[in-house]
XYZ file of C-alpha atoms in Angstrom:
747
model
C 112.161 -208.587 -118.385
C 113.524 -206.339 -120.861
C 116.899 -206.890 -120.506
C 116.581 -210.590 -121.075
C 114.924 -209.983 -124.356
C 117.864 -207.541 -125.220
C 120.218 -210.371 -124.324
C 118.778 -213.058 -126.688
C 118.142 -210.788 -129.307
C 121.914 -209.943 -128.889
C 123.278 -213.713 -129.166
C 119.737 -214.994 -131.490
C 122.886 -214.945 -134.224
C 126.107 -215.855 -131.961
C 125.786 -219.792 -132.605
C 126.635 -223.280 -134.230
C 124.460 -225.053 -136.051
C 123.799 -227.763 -133.289
C 123.053 -224.714 -130.806
C 120.350 -223.503 -133.057
C 117.568 -224.758 -131.112
C 118.966 -223.802 -128.217
C 118.795 -220.371 -128.894
C 115.456 -220.879 -130.223
C 113.980 -222.060 -127.629
C 115.757 -219.200 -125.465
C 114.299 -216.122 -126.978
C 110.616 -218.155 -126.696
C 111.333 -219.366 -123.319
C 112.093 -215.402 -122.252
C 108.903 -213.792 -125.247
C 106.860 -216.081 -122.916
C 107.693 -214.984 -119.719
C 107.611 -211.547 -119.950
C 103.788 -211.846 -121.133
C 102.583 -213.869 -118.314
C 104.907 -213.458 -115.447
C 104.861 -209.369 -116.142
C 103.875 -208.420 -112.357
C 106.788 -210.540 -111.417
C 110.172 -209.052 -109.519
C 112.485 -209.606 -112.070
C 116.285 -210.065 -110.286
C 119.199 -207.983 -111.886
C 122.354 -209.003 -113.798
C 125.355 -208.066 -112.327
C 125.673 -207.093 -115.632
C 122.936 -204.024 -115.626
C 125.988 -201.317 -113.363
C 126.213 -199.245 -116.695
C 129.937 -198.827 -117.835
C 130.864 -195.392 -119.820
C 129.370 -195.844 -123.147
C 131.490 -195.660 -126.220
C 131.262 -192.783 -128.146
C 129.446 -193.115 -131.013
C 130.398 -190.198 -133.358
C 133.498 -188.907 -135.304
C 136.145 -189.915 -133.298
C 135.030 -193.676 -134.133
C 135.197 -193.201 -137.287
C 138.642 -195.031 -137.668
C 138.895 -195.156 -140.878
C 138.447 -192.106 -142.376
C 141.346 -192.153 -144.405
C 139.489 -193.949 -146.731
C 136.171 -193.068 -146.250
C 135.764 -189.822 -145.850
C 132.980 -188.501 -147.957
C 129.829 -187.309 -146.364
C 127.906 -189.592 -146.814
C 130.391 -191.653 -144.816
C 130.976 -189.959 -141.961
C 127.060 -188.314 -141.371
C 126.592 -191.298 -139.366
C 129.283 -190.287 -137.151
C 128.002 -186.715 -137.335
C 124.699 -187.348 -136.544
C 125.650 -189.032 -132.844
C 127.957 -186.292 -132.090
C 124.718 -183.275 -133.069
C 122.609 -185.510 -130.101
C 125.252 -183.211 -128.376
C 123.940 -179.921 -129.572
C 121.029 -177.606 -127.466
C 120.044 -174.391 -128.057
C 120.623 -170.774 -126.185
C 118.796 -167.113 -127.000
C 120.916 -165.042 -129.046
C 121.101 -162.312 -125.989
C 123.216 -165.776 -123.968
C 124.985 -166.703 -126.644
C 126.354 -163.294 -126.858
C 126.577 -162.846 -123.503
C 128.292 -165.666 -122.597
C 130.289 -167.449 -125.454
C 131.557 -163.786 -126.829
C 131.507 -162.371 -123.865
C 129.689 -159.340 -124.940
C 128.986 -157.037 -122.141
C 126.289 -157.028 -120.313
C 125.416 -153.126 -120.213
C 125.396 -153.406 -124.292
C 122.807 -155.457 -124.613
C 120.282 -154.367 -122.132
C 120.470 -150.885 -124.136
C 118.810 -152.866 -126.284
C 120.505 -150.116 -129.087
C 123.063 -150.569 -131.085
C 125.305 -148.373 -133.576
C 122.857 -148.350 -136.928
C 124.586 -149.367 -140.084
C 125.477 -146.753 -142.458
C 128.452 -146.974 -144.336
C 127.192 -150.988 -145.294
C 123.408 -149.780 -145.865
C 123.778 -149.531 -149.173
C 125.271 -153.554 -149.340
C 122.824 -154.374 -147.314
C 120.011 -153.302 -149.675
C 121.844 -155.249 -152.224
C 121.632 -158.435 -149.750
C 117.976 -157.828 -149.618
C 117.454 -157.412 -152.955
C 119.060 -160.265 -155.421
C 117.614 -163.088 -153.371
C 117.673 -165.944 -156.271
C 120.697 -168.631 -155.871
C 122.372 -167.810 -151.852
C 125.507 -168.177 -154.240
C 124.037 -164.605 -155.137
C 124.075 -163.986 -151.336
C 128.052 -164.320 -150.433
C 128.922 -161.337 -151.709
C 127.127 -158.666 -150.567
C 127.041 -160.062 -147.417
C 130.810 -160.354 -147.343
C 130.528 -156.778 -148.140
C 128.509 -155.980 -144.951
C 130.497 -157.867 -142.741
C 133.798 -156.633 -143.642
C 132.264 -152.670 -143.336
C 131.492 -153.295 -140.065
C 134.508 -154.454 -138.921
C 136.468 -152.171 -140.109
C 134.914 -149.691 -137.812
C 136.193 -151.566 -134.515
C 139.242 -152.346 -133.367
C 140.770 -156.028 -135.593
C 142.697 -157.741 -133.341
C 144.319 -160.267 -135.991
C 142.969 -158.925 -138.950
C 140.432 -161.041 -139.865
C 138.482 -160.382 -142.986
C 135.050 -162.732 -144.719
C 135.817 -164.138 -147.767
C 133.660 -165.728 -150.538
C 135.070 -169.819 -150.792
C 132.364 -171.502 -152.514
C 133.245 -173.414 -154.754
C 136.665 -174.034 -153.601
C 137.472 -176.855 -151.990
C 139.498 -175.837 -148.828
C 142.885 -178.145 -148.826
C 144.746 -179.978 -146.080
C 142.236 -182.750 -145.141
C 140.519 -185.809 -146.809
C 137.228 -184.718 -146.704
C 135.964 -182.569 -150.172
C 134.500 -179.770 -148.096
C 133.305 -176.067 -148.993
C 131.864 -174.066 -146.649
C 130.463 -170.880 -148.848
C 132.270 -168.109 -146.907
C 135.388 -167.748 -144.944
C 136.720 -166.010 -141.665
C 140.523 -165.421 -142.884
C 143.740 -163.458 -141.316
C 144.445 -160.919 -143.708
C 147.573 -162.190 -144.697
C 146.220 -165.444 -145.691
C 144.789 -162.189 -148.855
C 148.076 -162.631 -150.329
C 148.016 -159.325 -152.416
C 150.058 -160.149 -154.576
C 150.078 -164.219 -154.893
C 147.977 -166.271 -156.277
C 144.882 -165.373 -154.728
C 144.931 -161.315 -155.961
C 143.794 -159.918 -153.553
C 140.480 -159.094 -151.160
C 138.114 -158.037 -154.012
C 138.593 -160.764 -156.132
C 138.755 -162.826 -153.151
C 135.202 -161.606 -152.045
C 133.543 -161.128 -155.463
C 134.950 -164.502 -156.576
C 136.790 -166.976 -153.936
C 140.108 -167.901 -154.133
C 139.412 -170.365 -157.926
C 142.531 -171.971 -158.613
C 144.629 -171.394 -154.502
C 142.240 -172.998 -152.259
C 142.661 -172.212 -148.738
C 144.204 -174.503 -146.262
C 141.806 -175.702 -143.311
C 144.905 -174.495 -141.021
C 144.001 -170.756 -142.665
C 140.537 -170.086 -141.399
C 139.907 -169.174 -138.436
C 135.554 -169.590 -139.372
C 133.252 -170.408 -141.643
C 129.366 -169.018 -142.528
C 127.089 -171.696 -144.603
C 124.475 -170.113 -146.648
C 120.517 -171.196 -147.054
C 118.006 -169.503 -149.092
C 114.330 -170.855 -148.233
C 112.270 -167.953 -149.591
C 112.551 -165.780 -152.816
C 111.907 -162.239 -152.309
C 113.159 -158.851 -152.928
C 113.589 -155.111 -152.035
C 114.312 -155.730 -148.761
C 110.825 -157.374 -146.893
C 112.143 -159.399 -144.209
C 111.508 -163.115 -144.397
C 110.900 -163.928 -141.432
C 111.427 -167.494 -139.759
C 108.582 -169.007 -138.877
C 109.089 -172.153 -140.508
C 111.383 -172.918 -138.006
C 110.657 -176.239 -135.598
C 112.752 -179.274 -134.451
C 114.978 -181.291 -135.550
C 115.923 -183.545 -133.229
C 113.851 -184.472 -130.563
C 117.219 -185.439 -127.872
C 118.400 -182.850 -128.637
C 117.424 -180.109 -125.683
C 116.538 -176.016 -125.782
C 118.140 -173.847 -122.754
C 116.431 -171.315 -124.276
C 114.056 -169.974 -121.395
C 116.970 -170.140 -117.816
C 115.192 -169.188 -114.693
C 116.329 -166.421 -112.823
C 118.018 -168.842 -110.361
C 119.910 -170.379 -112.691
C 121.567 -167.400 -113.751
C 122.115 -166.443 -110.793
C 125.361 -165.468 -109.481
C 126.859 -163.995 -113.102
C 128.691 -160.879 -112.215
C 127.232 -159.055 -115.832
C 123.663 -159.718 -113.979
C 122.900 -161.076 -117.611
C 118.715 -161.825 -117.186
C 117.716 -163.841 -120.629
C 115.095 -162.669 -123.162
C 113.069 -164.281 -125.573
C 113.174 -162.638 -129.213
C 110.271 -160.317 -130.148
C 107.840 -162.799 -132.655
C 108.542 -160.224 -135.156
C 112.115 -161.528 -135.189
C 111.608 -165.485 -135.042
C 108.139 -167.241 -134.165
C 107.945 -170.164 -132.189
C 111.212 -170.021 -130.390
C 110.277 -172.080 -127.744
C 111.120 -175.047 -129.974
C 114.028 -174.180 -132.094
C 117.038 -176.879 -132.775
C 117.337 -176.197 -136.301
C 116.742 -174.242 -138.915
C 114.259 -174.466 -141.432
C 113.552 -178.227 -142.934
C 113.921 -177.380 -146.296
C 117.763 -177.220 -147.263
C 120.369 -177.917 -149.380
C 123.425 -179.627 -149.072
C 126.549 -180.040 -151.167
C 128.447 -182.742 -152.276
C 131.806 -183.893 -151.989
C 134.093 -184.316 -155.298
C 137.287 -184.485 -155.710
C 138.974 -181.235 -156.410
C 138.028 -177.787 -156.726
C 134.888 -177.649 -159.235
C 133.392 -175.332 -161.038
C 130.249 -172.502 -159.716
C 127.906 -174.594 -162.273
C 128.997 -177.540 -160.824
C 128.514 -176.645 -157.025
C 124.616 -175.209 -158.109
C 123.843 -178.347 -159.180
C 125.395 -180.329 -156.237
C 123.391 -178.747 -153.815
C 119.271 -179.738 -153.517
C 117.071 -179.298 -150.824
C 116.780 -182.404 -149.097
C 115.348 -183.527 -145.568
C 116.922 -186.242 -143.342
C 114.217 -188.292 -141.098
C 116.551 -188.092 -138.389
C 118.648 -184.526 -138.127
C 118.798 -181.045 -140.573
C 120.866 -181.734 -143.351
C 122.299 -177.806 -142.532
C 123.355 -178.689 -139.304
C 125.412 -182.668 -140.653
C 127.334 -179.912 -143.016
C 128.390 -176.758 -140.389
C 129.472 -179.994 -137.857
C 132.157 -181.134 -140.826
C 133.676 -178.022 -141.564
C 133.684 -177.485 -137.824
C 134.967 -181.305 -137.605
C 137.801 -180.978 -140.137
C 138.732 -176.919 -138.351
C 138.782 -179.257 -135.135
C 140.742 -181.796 -136.643
C 143.046 -179.812 -139.835
C 142.993 -176.416 -138.263
C 145.971 -177.149 -135.630
C 145.589 -177.060 -132.156
C 141.835 -175.943 -131.458
C 139.808 -175.697 -127.974
C 136.691 -174.741 -130.126
C 135.243 -173.103 -133.615
C 132.565 -170.485 -133.992
C 130.370 -170.739 -137.285
C 126.951 -169.739 -137.968
C 124.321 -170.416 -140.836
C 123.183 -167.431 -142.485
C 119.007 -168.369 -144.016
C 117.912 -165.449 -145.739
C 117.653 -162.701 -143.462
C 118.167 -164.645 -140.445
C 120.683 -165.364 -138.741
C 122.367 -167.906 -136.226
C 125.428 -168.401 -134.183
C 127.424 -171.876 -133.437
C 129.829 -173.020 -130.764
C 131.030 -176.356 -131.203
C 133.905 -177.438 -128.257
C 135.141 -180.589 -127.510
C 132.068 -181.369 -124.747
C 129.342 -179.690 -126.295
C 127.682 -178.008 -129.534
C 125.372 -174.600 -129.085
C 123.381 -173.255 -131.104
C 121.789 -169.312 -131.161
C 118.074 -169.063 -131.948
C 117.493 -167.066 -135.444
C 116.925 -163.280 -135.589
C 116.691 -161.513 -138.420
C 119.416 -159.401 -139.267
C 118.312 -156.714 -141.484
C 115.724 -155.841 -139.314
C 117.605 -156.618 -135.912
C 121.427 -154.912 -137.125
C 122.638 -154.320 -133.919
C 122.632 -158.007 -133.101
C 124.864 -158.208 -136.697
C 127.065 -154.938 -135.340
C 127.790 -156.652 -131.876
C 128.581 -160.472 -133.459
C 131.120 -159.005 -135.780
C 132.776 -156.740 -133.507
C 133.083 -158.867 -130.946
C 134.365 -161.272 -133.181
C 136.967 -158.660 -134.427
C 138.077 -157.584 -131.152
C 139.081 -161.715 -130.829
C 142.468 -162.761 -130.090
C 143.670 -166.121 -130.757
C 142.912 -168.097 -127.498
C 139.646 -166.161 -127.409
C 139.503 -167.852 -131.153
C 140.209 -171.536 -129.917
C 144.039 -172.080 -130.782
C 146.049 -173.305 -127.858
C 148.605 -170.414 -126.875
C 150.616 -170.658 -125.522
C 151.599 -172.849 -125.911
C 151.602 -173.493 -129.334
C 152.563 -171.025 -131.979
C 148.660 -170.934 -134.125
C 148.832 -172.652 -137.484
C 146.753 -169.660 -139.425
C 149.942 -167.332 -138.622
C 152.056 -169.446 -140.513
C 154.184 -168.300 -143.276
C 152.759 -171.066 -145.541
C 149.584 -173.108 -145.231
C 149.898 -176.120 -143.850
C 149.340 -180.072 -145.283
C 147.157 -181.934 -142.518
C 150.424 -184.223 -142.112
C 152.991 -181.515 -141.742
C 150.669 -179.784 -139.580
C 152.851 -178.908 -136.849
C 155.857 -179.337 -138.435
C 158.973 -177.086 -137.282
C 156.409 -175.403 -134.675
C 158.080 -174.321 -131.391
C 155.903 -175.800 -128.542
C 157.130 -174.148 -124.716
C 156.440 -176.680 -121.592
C 156.032 -175.051 -118.787
C 159.029 -176.533 -117.126
C 160.825 -174.403 -119.198
C 161.886 -177.111 -122.113
C 160.974 -176.137 -125.211
C 160.906 -178.808 -128.759
C 160.726 -178.378 -131.939
C 157.447 -180.360 -133.527
C 157.988 -182.569 -136.497
C 155.604 -184.820 -138.797
C 152.001 -186.266 -137.078
C 152.016 -190.114 -136.193
C 148.844 -189.514 -135.990
C 145.436 -186.996 -135.263
C 141.717 -187.882 -134.039
C 139.355 -186.306 -136.509
C 137.102 -186.072 -133.924
C 134.026 -183.176 -133.051
C 133.118 -184.693 -129.843
C 135.958 -186.382 -127.383
C 139.278 -186.249 -126.966
C 140.437 -185.092 -130.508
C 143.867 -186.658 -129.849
C 147.079 -185.691 -131.410
C 150.169 -187.491 -131.419
C 153.305 -186.023 -133.164
C 157.045 -186.526 -133.365
C 159.732 -183.939 -131.578
C 163.615 -183.098 -130.885
C 164.242 -180.859 -127.671
C 165.968 -177.926 -128.435
C 167.390 -174.655 -126.632
C 168.868 -176.563 -123.747
C 171.413 -178.946 -122.495
C 169.858 -182.470 -122.803
C 171.002 -185.359 -120.529
C 171.329 -188.388 -122.536
C 169.789 -190.631 -119.003
C 166.647 -188.279 -118.601
C 165.118 -189.724 -121.629
C 164.991 -186.087 -123.424
C 167.925 -187.180 -125.381
C 167.196 -187.668 -129.837
C 163.396 -187.811 -130.326
C 160.721 -188.417 -128.120
C 157.026 -187.730 -128.483
C 154.070 -185.860 -127.779
C 150.881 -186.109 -127.758
C 148.001 -183.562 -127.180
C 144.651 -183.934 -125.970
C 141.305 -183.406 -124.257
C 140.347 -185.828 -121.656
C 137.377 -185.019 -119.120
C 138.498 -183.538 -116.574
C 137.480 -185.824 -114.146
C 138.923 -189.006 -115.582
C 141.862 -189.823 -113.754
C 144.933 -189.000 -115.886
C 146.902 -191.095 -117.802
C 150.220 -189.891 -116.165
C 148.881 -190.434 -112.786
C 147.920 -194.361 -114.113
C 151.131 -195.152 -115.885
C 153.545 -193.769 -113.320
C 151.232 -195.337 -110.080
C 151.699 -198.919 -111.970
C 156.186 -198.049 -112.577
C 155.821 -197.606 -108.843
C 154.473 -200.474 -107.762
C 156.458 -202.372 -109.830
C 159.773 -201.263 -108.077
C 157.803 -201.136 -104.604
C 157.221 -204.698 -105.207
C 160.723 -206.121 -106.943
C 158.913 -206.611 -110.234
C 161.718 -204.582 -112.498
C 161.068 -206.163 -115.403
C 157.934 -204.636 -115.676
C 159.697 -201.343 -116.264
C 160.708 -202.683 -119.266
C 156.670 -202.893 -120.853
C 155.700 -200.097 -119.827
C 155.334 -196.178 -121.195
C 157.986 -194.082 -119.668
C 156.330 -190.519 -119.768
C 158.847 -188.077 -119.508
C 156.270 -185.001 -118.394
C 152.988 -183.774 -118.814
C 150.905 -180.587 -117.869
C 147.538 -179.861 -118.643
C 145.361 -176.191 -119.201
C 141.926 -176.114 -118.465
C 139.836 -172.588 -120.389
C 137.047 -172.865 -122.577
C 135.268 -169.432 -123.860
C 131.688 -170.494 -122.092
C 131.258 -168.196 -119.232
C 130.515 -170.539 -115.312
C 127.073 -168.977 -115.428
C 126.407 -170.360 -119.030
C 128.353 -173.452 -117.631
C 126.195 -174.164 -114.561
C 122.989 -173.554 -116.681
C 124.478 -176.221 -119.129
C 124.685 -178.799 -116.021
C 125.175 -182.535 -116.604
C 125.061 -181.707 -120.634
C 128.352 -180.434 -120.424
C 131.573 -182.494 -119.812
C 134.250 -180.119 -118.698
C 137.843 -180.908 -120.467
C 141.403 -180.187 -120.709
C 144.408 -179.498 -122.688
C 146.397 -182.273 -121.327
C 150.063 -182.140 -122.963
C 152.336 -185.027 -122.242
C 155.385 -185.851 -123.879
C 157.398 -189.359 -123.759
C 159.510 -191.768 -125.248
C 159.748 -193.012 -129.338
C 158.065 -196.428 -129.438
C 157.999 -198.205 -132.326
C 154.740 -200.391 -134.317
C 154.304 -203.725 -133.320
C 153.975 -204.562 -137.355
C 157.847 -204.405 -137.225
C 157.417 -208.002 -135.883
C 157.299 -209.354 -139.457
C 157.659 -213.220 -138.329
C 155.274 -215.096 -136.259
C 158.218 -216.234 -133.724
C 158.762 -212.168 -132.842
C 154.895 -211.367 -133.020
C 155.195 -214.835 -130.767
C 156.984 -213.746 -128.112
C 155.717 -210.061 -128.519
C 151.937 -211.435 -127.151
C 153.361 -214.329 -124.840
C 155.730 -212.832 -122.902
C 154.736 -209.011 -122.787
C 151.340 -207.890 -123.184
C 148.803 -211.109 -123.141
C 150.674 -212.987 -120.581
C 152.818 -210.779 -118.293
C 152.287 -207.155 -118.909
C 149.020 -207.111 -118.835
C 148.153 -209.588 -116.313
C 150.443 -207.772 -114.038
C 148.289 -204.134 -114.089
C 145.276 -206.872 -113.543
C 146.267 -208.786 -110.404
C 149.057 -206.639 -108.720
C 147.573 -202.497 -109.491
C 144.150 -203.301 -109.971
C 143.937 -201.810 -113.197
C 142.296 -202.301 -116.239
C 143.402 -200.809 -119.425
C 140.245 -200.570 -122.218
C 141.662 -199.689 -125.077
C 143.204 -202.509 -126.182
C 144.199 -201.591 -129.473
C 147.474 -202.143 -132.732
C 148.195 -199.172 -132.434
C 148.789 -199.648 -128.395
C 150.828 -202.878 -128.974
C 154.479 -201.177 -129.088
C 157.821 -201.911 -128.654
C 160.667 -200.646 -127.202
C 164.474 -200.749 -128.194
C 166.737 -200.530 -126.134
C 170.300 -201.543 -127.638
C 169.614 -204.885 -129.332
C 167.244 -206.307 -127.131
C 163.799 -205.195 -127.710
C 160.564 -205.245 -125.450
C 156.727 -205.075 -125.833
C 155.064 -202.548 -124.482
C 151.058 -201.970 -123.460
C 150.231 -198.045 -124.367
C 147.688 -195.663 -124.122
C 146.308 -195.551 -120.730
C 143.513 -192.691 -121.283
C 140.880 -194.783 -120.903
C 142.515 -197.052 -118.297
C 140.301 -197.207 -114.707
C 141.120 -198.928 -111.474
C 139.896 -202.665 -111.542
C 136.969 -201.867 -109.075
C 135.055 -199.022 -111.025
C 131.545 -199.581 -110.870
C 129.944 -196.525 -113.087
C 131.256 -193.859 -115.580
C 134.392 -192.167 -115.339
C 133.719 -189.787 -118.315
C 130.131 -188.743 -120.028
C 131.195 -191.104 -123.190
C 134.966 -193.169 -123.928
C 136.327 -193.479 -127.651
C 137.879 -196.650 -128.054
C 139.458 -198.399 -131.336
C 136.526 -199.791 -133.287
C 138.647 -202.506 -134.606
C 138.125 -204.349 -131.425
C 135.972 -203.087 -130.172
C 134.511 -205.874 -127.786
C 130.671 -207.446 -129.240
C 128.766 -205.970 -126.121
C 130.714 -203.321 -124.969
C 129.343 -201.625 -128.095
C 126.145 -200.790 -126.351
C 124.203 -197.003 -125.817
C 124.251 -199.293 -122.116
C 126.824 -201.162 -121.734
C 128.363 -203.171 -118.276
C 131.455 -202.853 -116.607
C 134.227 -203.290 -118.422
C 136.024 -206.625 -117.314
C 139.684 -208.477 -117.851
C 137.863 -210.770 -120.465
C 137.234 -207.871 -122.540
C 140.881 -206.685 -122.949
C 141.060 -210.467 -123.527
C 138.522 -210.445 -126.193
C 140.241 -206.735 -127.452
C 143.316 -208.743 -128.090
C 141.840 -211.947 -130.079
C 140.617 -209.513 -132.556
C 144.203 -207.342 -132.530
C 146.114 -210.350 -133.051
C 143.515 -211.080 -136.127
C 143.808 -207.826 -137.594
C 147.675 -208.775 -137.533
C 147.892 -211.672 -139.165
C 145.373 -211.450 -141.629
C 146.286 -207.630 -143.269
C 149.839 -207.646 -143.088
C 152.568 -209.551 -144.574
C 156.585 -208.679 -144.206
C 155.698 -205.469 -141.894
C 153.017 -203.768 -144.587
C 149.219 -204.150 -145.793
C 147.743 -205.824 -147.464
C 146.328 -204.565 -150.934
C 142.448 -204.717 -150.736
C 142.667 -206.076 -146.668
C 140.316 -208.425 -145.610
C 138.125 -207.641 -142.224
C 137.919 -203.992 -143.232
C 134.220 -203.321 -141.400
C 135.734 -203.978 -138.440
C 136.345 -200.340 -139.379
C 133.654 -199.163 -141.592
C 130.895 -200.437 -139.467
C 129.322 -199.128 -136.289
C 126.591 -200.075 -133.824
C 123.836 -203.263 -134.701
C 125.776 -203.361 -137.720
C 128.918 -203.731 -136.529
C 127.724 -206.549 -133.710
C 126.177 -208.255 -136.897
C 129.852 -208.546 -138.126
C 132.240 -210.176 -135.038
C 128.890 -212.359 -134.484
C 129.489 -213.840 -137.904
C 133.446 -214.154 -137.806
C 132.754 -215.875 -134.599
C 130.437 -218.780 -135.314
C 131.551 -218.677 -139.086
C 133.373 -221.229 -140.440
C 135.188 -218.961 -143.491
C 137.240 -215.922 -141.912
C 140.507 -214.693 -143.564
C 143.367 -216.276 -143.650
C 146.715 -215.863 -142.085
C 149.355 -214.433 -144.933
C 152.136 -216.347 -145.513
C 154.565 -214.502 -143.177
C 151.902 -215.630 -139.857
C 150.792 -218.955 -141.086
C 152.497 -219.968 -138.065
C 150.256 -218.893 -135.654
C 146.745 -220.169 -137.371
C 146.719 -222.565 -134.250
C 146.396 -219.900 -132.218
C 143.872 -217.592 -133.543
C 141.719 -220.591 -133.817
C 141.796 -221.580 -130.081
C 141.097 -217.985 -129.120
C 137.977 -217.293 -131.395
C 136.862 -220.383 -130.034
C 137.403 -219.106 -126.452
C 135.624 -216.349 -126.930
C 132.690 -218.132 -128.878
C 132.388 -220.718 -125.778
C 132.381 -217.782 -123.288
C 129.364 -215.935 -124.974
C 127.571 -219.628 -125.845
C 128.319 -220.700 -121.930
C 126.069 -216.714 -121.404
C 123.507 -217.823 -123.898
C 123.056 -221.650 -122.418
C 122.015 -220.388 -118.866
C 120.035 -217.552 -119.983
C 118.443 -220.546 -121.465
C 117.802 -222.879 -118.632
C 118.259 -220.395 -115.055
C 116.467 -216.799 -116.745
C 115.823 -215.911 -113.569
C 118.790 -217.335 -111.747
C 121.942 -214.178 -112.813
C 123.692 -214.596 -108.849
C 125.078 -218.091 -109.558
C 126.470 -217.160 -113.488
C 130.074 -216.316 -113.978
C 130.135 -212.818 -115.733
C 132.974 -212.161 -115.305
C 134.775 -215.011 -116.990
C 131.662 -215.699 -119.143
C 131.457 -219.002 -117.199
C 135.204 -219.527 -116.818
C 135.681 -219.736 -121.034
C 137.849 -216.398 -120.827
C 140.660 -216.347 -117.905
C 143.639 -215.931 -117.957
C 145.075 -219.481 -117.347
C 142.884 -220.430 -120.932
C 145.174 -217.436 -122.206
C 148.287 -218.848 -121.324
C 147.851 -222.472 -122.654
C 146.458 -220.829 -126.108
C 150.032 -218.597 -125.865
C 151.683 -221.581 -125.192
C 150.736 -223.487 -127.647
C 153.915 -224.172 -130.226
C 154.227 -222.057 -133.151
C 154.380 -223.572 -135.962
């Protein structure tokens, strides 16, 4: 009965005035039935087979460019943090930082000698967190100076300066950078200046940062007294704790590592650790470099009912580094609370945090950690090297839109590409992290016929290893077109010139096995294809009508469904493209990352990040029904409305309508889409697209009728779902109906 009630509530708001009694009686009848017939066996709905759920995390925040403050992306990061799990310090050191188990089993490490004075300074200067930066940085750099430092990493103060290279106004307290970023003879003033005061007027860029450290002071003590973390407790009940693996779970480890809990003197209540102290502070964003006093005022102690504020803050730094710090697979950071430290790991699938450890009492863990990080090469820091030069090694830091400009990409087939401007870079932590860059082929003879001449498009992404590869889907569709004699379809499908997958992770196989289904294996996919152009280049109603009528909806998409049994599942404005061949222009349905066979019945991945403004109402649910072709047709309706109400003469108008479709999520987005389908007050087409008003109105009516059919059936036959056609919502959303609308005159 639970499913029926949920459906009724979802569609209660989707009604016309004449349908009010129908909707209400439907809901009342279902609620009464749930009480009086609770013992009866309920038939399962055909829609009960779940599909890959839409991601609600940072990757779904499609309006980041205009809504980039912490309050805007906090709800999305909260969703990402549901992928967070806690492990022991030894597990983190052994299975992430690759510390030999023999060193951990000795339980002895070299004592802190040179940094001893700095350690005493750190423990005796508690009063405000800014007082902790210099002595801790001094300790860290002294420890690193006594070991092999592969990348010449150095830790510097950053607060209160906002890091450049993204829209987000974020300012980590301490950052790890390569020595070449110090610029002894430049505006940053050298090592001593950066350790003491930070970069001041010459801010770091995200592309220069290897790592970050965030500081919190919760109890002010002096004289070297130990501040135990007895107040540490779980912040989010949905996040799991992995600190007590069984012996069998670690079987097969080449290091014969055995996880053990920290001593009670170091961490209290370790079996519930999932966050840091609940009394925390948070930085507020600002529009530029700010003074230290402003920074102090902005860090107020807060509590969040759903997730620890410190975790959100640290995750926001990892988000910027993965999105604007170059082509990176993972990020390593740390959270320092008084004299306890937690190690942090972020990649495209998971967030792992260690138990906190007292680095004053148990300084061996701090030494081992810093020695391991100092020995890391670029790939261990998460950079895709090869095939791409890491961003930190560039002579000058890069802003977000030219992060890869001028870099040379070496492919496994021997070809080399010179990258140019970035077309799109998904702002995401968990997910595919798609990045699209223009490029040209260099250093080899290029034949005009093979498609490599001129500008090509390079797409970087981290899709799920279990998902059918996008190049494979496209190639199978193109082969089907040739074999069936439908060669005309080739003009409307993308042409992949080359693709390669690279699988790598910093996590050990033992840890991956321990994580089980909590960890989704991903690959770095590099795909090269011909350059296509946005559909908004079709500036008139007749031109846009041609694209919809003859290319996307009626021909190419329907052919994919009926002849290739392929569901696209990511219909969006950015995936409606144009191909230019001489004087001819063809519409192309692009981006098959989320495409699946028509007969799939389950999740092909743990989540999928569709494009929010065009998401279908009943697929926003965390337990979505199986994706049907009518969902893609509904998304096409939203694409059409988005274009005709927001663009005029190829340009987006000021203060465009329907912005809530991009800004909202979850239930709020569902409510907004319901209102759009039922309200009379909807956005008018711009001047250029007014002739398409009739199309738009008929399409909206088609979708509304489908959901009304579903609601009426639930009211009249709530226990007989087998007779209702969920594929088309009662024959409302079909190819013939869509074709009928597209054949209406454009006047």
